[in-house]
PDB file of C-alpha atoms in Angstrom:
ATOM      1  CA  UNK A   1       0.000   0.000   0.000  1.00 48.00           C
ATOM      2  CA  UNK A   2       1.403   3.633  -0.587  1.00 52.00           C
ATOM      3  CA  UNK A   3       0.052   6.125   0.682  1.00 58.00           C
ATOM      4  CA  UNK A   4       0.471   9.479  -1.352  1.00 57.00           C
ATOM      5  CA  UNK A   5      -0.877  12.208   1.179  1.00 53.00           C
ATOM      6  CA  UNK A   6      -0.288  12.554   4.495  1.00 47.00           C
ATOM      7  CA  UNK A   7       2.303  14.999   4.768  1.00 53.00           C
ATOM      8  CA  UNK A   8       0.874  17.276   4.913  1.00 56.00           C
ATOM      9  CA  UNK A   9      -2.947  16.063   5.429  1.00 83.00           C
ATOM     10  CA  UNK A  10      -4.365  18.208   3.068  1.00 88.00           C
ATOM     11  CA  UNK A  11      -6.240  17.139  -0.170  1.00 91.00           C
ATOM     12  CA  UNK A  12      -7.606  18.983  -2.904  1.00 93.00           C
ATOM     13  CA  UNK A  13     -10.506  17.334  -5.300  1.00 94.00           C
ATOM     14  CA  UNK A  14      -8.624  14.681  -7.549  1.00 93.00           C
ATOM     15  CA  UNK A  15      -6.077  14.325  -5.852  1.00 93.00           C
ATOM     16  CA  UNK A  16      -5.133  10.542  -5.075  1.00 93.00           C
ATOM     17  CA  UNK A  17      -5.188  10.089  -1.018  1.00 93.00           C
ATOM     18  CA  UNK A  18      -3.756   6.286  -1.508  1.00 92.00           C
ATOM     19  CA  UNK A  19      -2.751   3.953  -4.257  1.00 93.00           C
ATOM     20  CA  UNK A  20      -3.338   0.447  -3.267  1.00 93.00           C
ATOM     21  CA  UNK A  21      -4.180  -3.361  -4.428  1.00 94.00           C
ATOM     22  CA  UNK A  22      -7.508  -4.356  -3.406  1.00 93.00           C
ATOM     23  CA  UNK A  23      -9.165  -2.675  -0.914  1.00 91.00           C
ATOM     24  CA  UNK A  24      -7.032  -2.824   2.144  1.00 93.00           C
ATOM     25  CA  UNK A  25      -8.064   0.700   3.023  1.00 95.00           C
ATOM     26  CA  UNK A  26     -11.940   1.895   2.399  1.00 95.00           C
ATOM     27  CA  UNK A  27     -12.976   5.390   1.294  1.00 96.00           C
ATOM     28  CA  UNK A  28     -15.549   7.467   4.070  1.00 96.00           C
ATOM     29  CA  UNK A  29     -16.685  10.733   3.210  1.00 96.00           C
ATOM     30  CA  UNK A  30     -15.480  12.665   0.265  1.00 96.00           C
ATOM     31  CA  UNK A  31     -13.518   9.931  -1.249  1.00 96.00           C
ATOM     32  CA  UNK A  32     -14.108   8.016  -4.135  1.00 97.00           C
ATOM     33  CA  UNK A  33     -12.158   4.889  -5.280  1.00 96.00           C
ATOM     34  CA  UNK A  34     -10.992   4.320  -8.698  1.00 95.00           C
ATOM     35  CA  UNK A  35     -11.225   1.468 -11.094  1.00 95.00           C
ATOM     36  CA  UNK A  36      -7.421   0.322  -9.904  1.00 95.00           C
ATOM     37  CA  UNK A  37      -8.926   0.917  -6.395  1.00 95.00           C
ATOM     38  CA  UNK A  38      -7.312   4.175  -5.768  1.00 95.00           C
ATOM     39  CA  UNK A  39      -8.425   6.465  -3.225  1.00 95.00           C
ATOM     40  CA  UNK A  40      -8.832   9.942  -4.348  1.00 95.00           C
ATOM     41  CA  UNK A  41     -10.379  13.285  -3.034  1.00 95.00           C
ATOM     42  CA  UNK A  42     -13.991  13.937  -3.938  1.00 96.00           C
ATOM     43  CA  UNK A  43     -13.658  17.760  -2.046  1.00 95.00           C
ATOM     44  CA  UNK A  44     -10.860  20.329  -0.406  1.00 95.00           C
ATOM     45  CA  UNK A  45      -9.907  19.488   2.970  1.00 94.00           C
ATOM     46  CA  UNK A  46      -7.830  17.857   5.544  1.00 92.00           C
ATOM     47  CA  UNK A  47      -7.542  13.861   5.526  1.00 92.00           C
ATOM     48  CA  UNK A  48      -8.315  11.728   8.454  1.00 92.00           C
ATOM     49  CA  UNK A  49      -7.960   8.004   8.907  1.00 92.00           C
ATOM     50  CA  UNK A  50     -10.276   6.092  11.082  1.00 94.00           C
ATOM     51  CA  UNK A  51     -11.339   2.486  11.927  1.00 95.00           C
ATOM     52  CA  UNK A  52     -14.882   0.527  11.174  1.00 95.00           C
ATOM     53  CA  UNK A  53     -15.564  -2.564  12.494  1.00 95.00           C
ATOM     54  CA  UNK A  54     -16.782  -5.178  10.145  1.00 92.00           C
ATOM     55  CA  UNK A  55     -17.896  -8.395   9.829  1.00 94.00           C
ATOM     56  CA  UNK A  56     -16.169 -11.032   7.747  1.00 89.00           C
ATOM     57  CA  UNK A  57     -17.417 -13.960   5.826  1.00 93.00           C
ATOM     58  CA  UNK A  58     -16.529 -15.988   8.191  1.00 95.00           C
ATOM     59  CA  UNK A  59     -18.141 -14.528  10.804  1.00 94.00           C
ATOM     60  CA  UNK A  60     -14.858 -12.627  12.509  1.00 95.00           C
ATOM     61  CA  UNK A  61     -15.113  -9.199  13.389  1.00 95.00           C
ATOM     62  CA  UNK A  62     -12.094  -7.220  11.762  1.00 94.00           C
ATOM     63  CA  UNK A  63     -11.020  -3.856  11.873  1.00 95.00           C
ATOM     64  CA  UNK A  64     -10.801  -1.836   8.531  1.00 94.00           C
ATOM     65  CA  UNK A  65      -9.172   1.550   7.707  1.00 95.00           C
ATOM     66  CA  UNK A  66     -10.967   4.154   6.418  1.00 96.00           C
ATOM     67  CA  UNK A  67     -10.182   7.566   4.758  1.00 95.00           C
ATOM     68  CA  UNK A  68     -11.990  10.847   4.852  1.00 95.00           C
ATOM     69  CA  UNK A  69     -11.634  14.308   4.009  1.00 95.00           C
ATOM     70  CA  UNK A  70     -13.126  16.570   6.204  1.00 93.00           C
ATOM     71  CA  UNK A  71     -14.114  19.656   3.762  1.00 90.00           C
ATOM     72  CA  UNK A  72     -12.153  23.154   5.345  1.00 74.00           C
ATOM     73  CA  UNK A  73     -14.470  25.083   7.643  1.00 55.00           C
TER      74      UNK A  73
END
């Protein structure tokens, strides 16, 4: 996984937040994925990473990144 943005963690729309294969990390608010499963900016803002708990095929409960960009005030 690389991860294009974060220093500093500002986006601006189009611009890709992470470049990865498959979807290790899942887009929130204001992010779109790509084709290629890229994560890129919908809006302007700052980028924040949190955590969603979801439930597997199997029945586990795992913990899955998730990207947002919180649009500037």
């Amino acid at each position: 996984v690389s991860q294009s943005r974060y220093q500093p963690p500002t986006a601006k729309v189009g611009d890709v937040i992470v470049r990865q294969r498959g979807t290790d990390i899942l887009p929130g608010r204001n992010v779109s994925i790509g084709r290629d499963h890229t994560l890129f900016a919908t809006k302007d803002g700052k980028v924040l990473l949190t955590y969603k708990r979801k439930v597997h095929f199997d029945n586990k409960v795992i913990k899955k990144k998730v990207v947002h960009v919180s649009p500037r005030a």
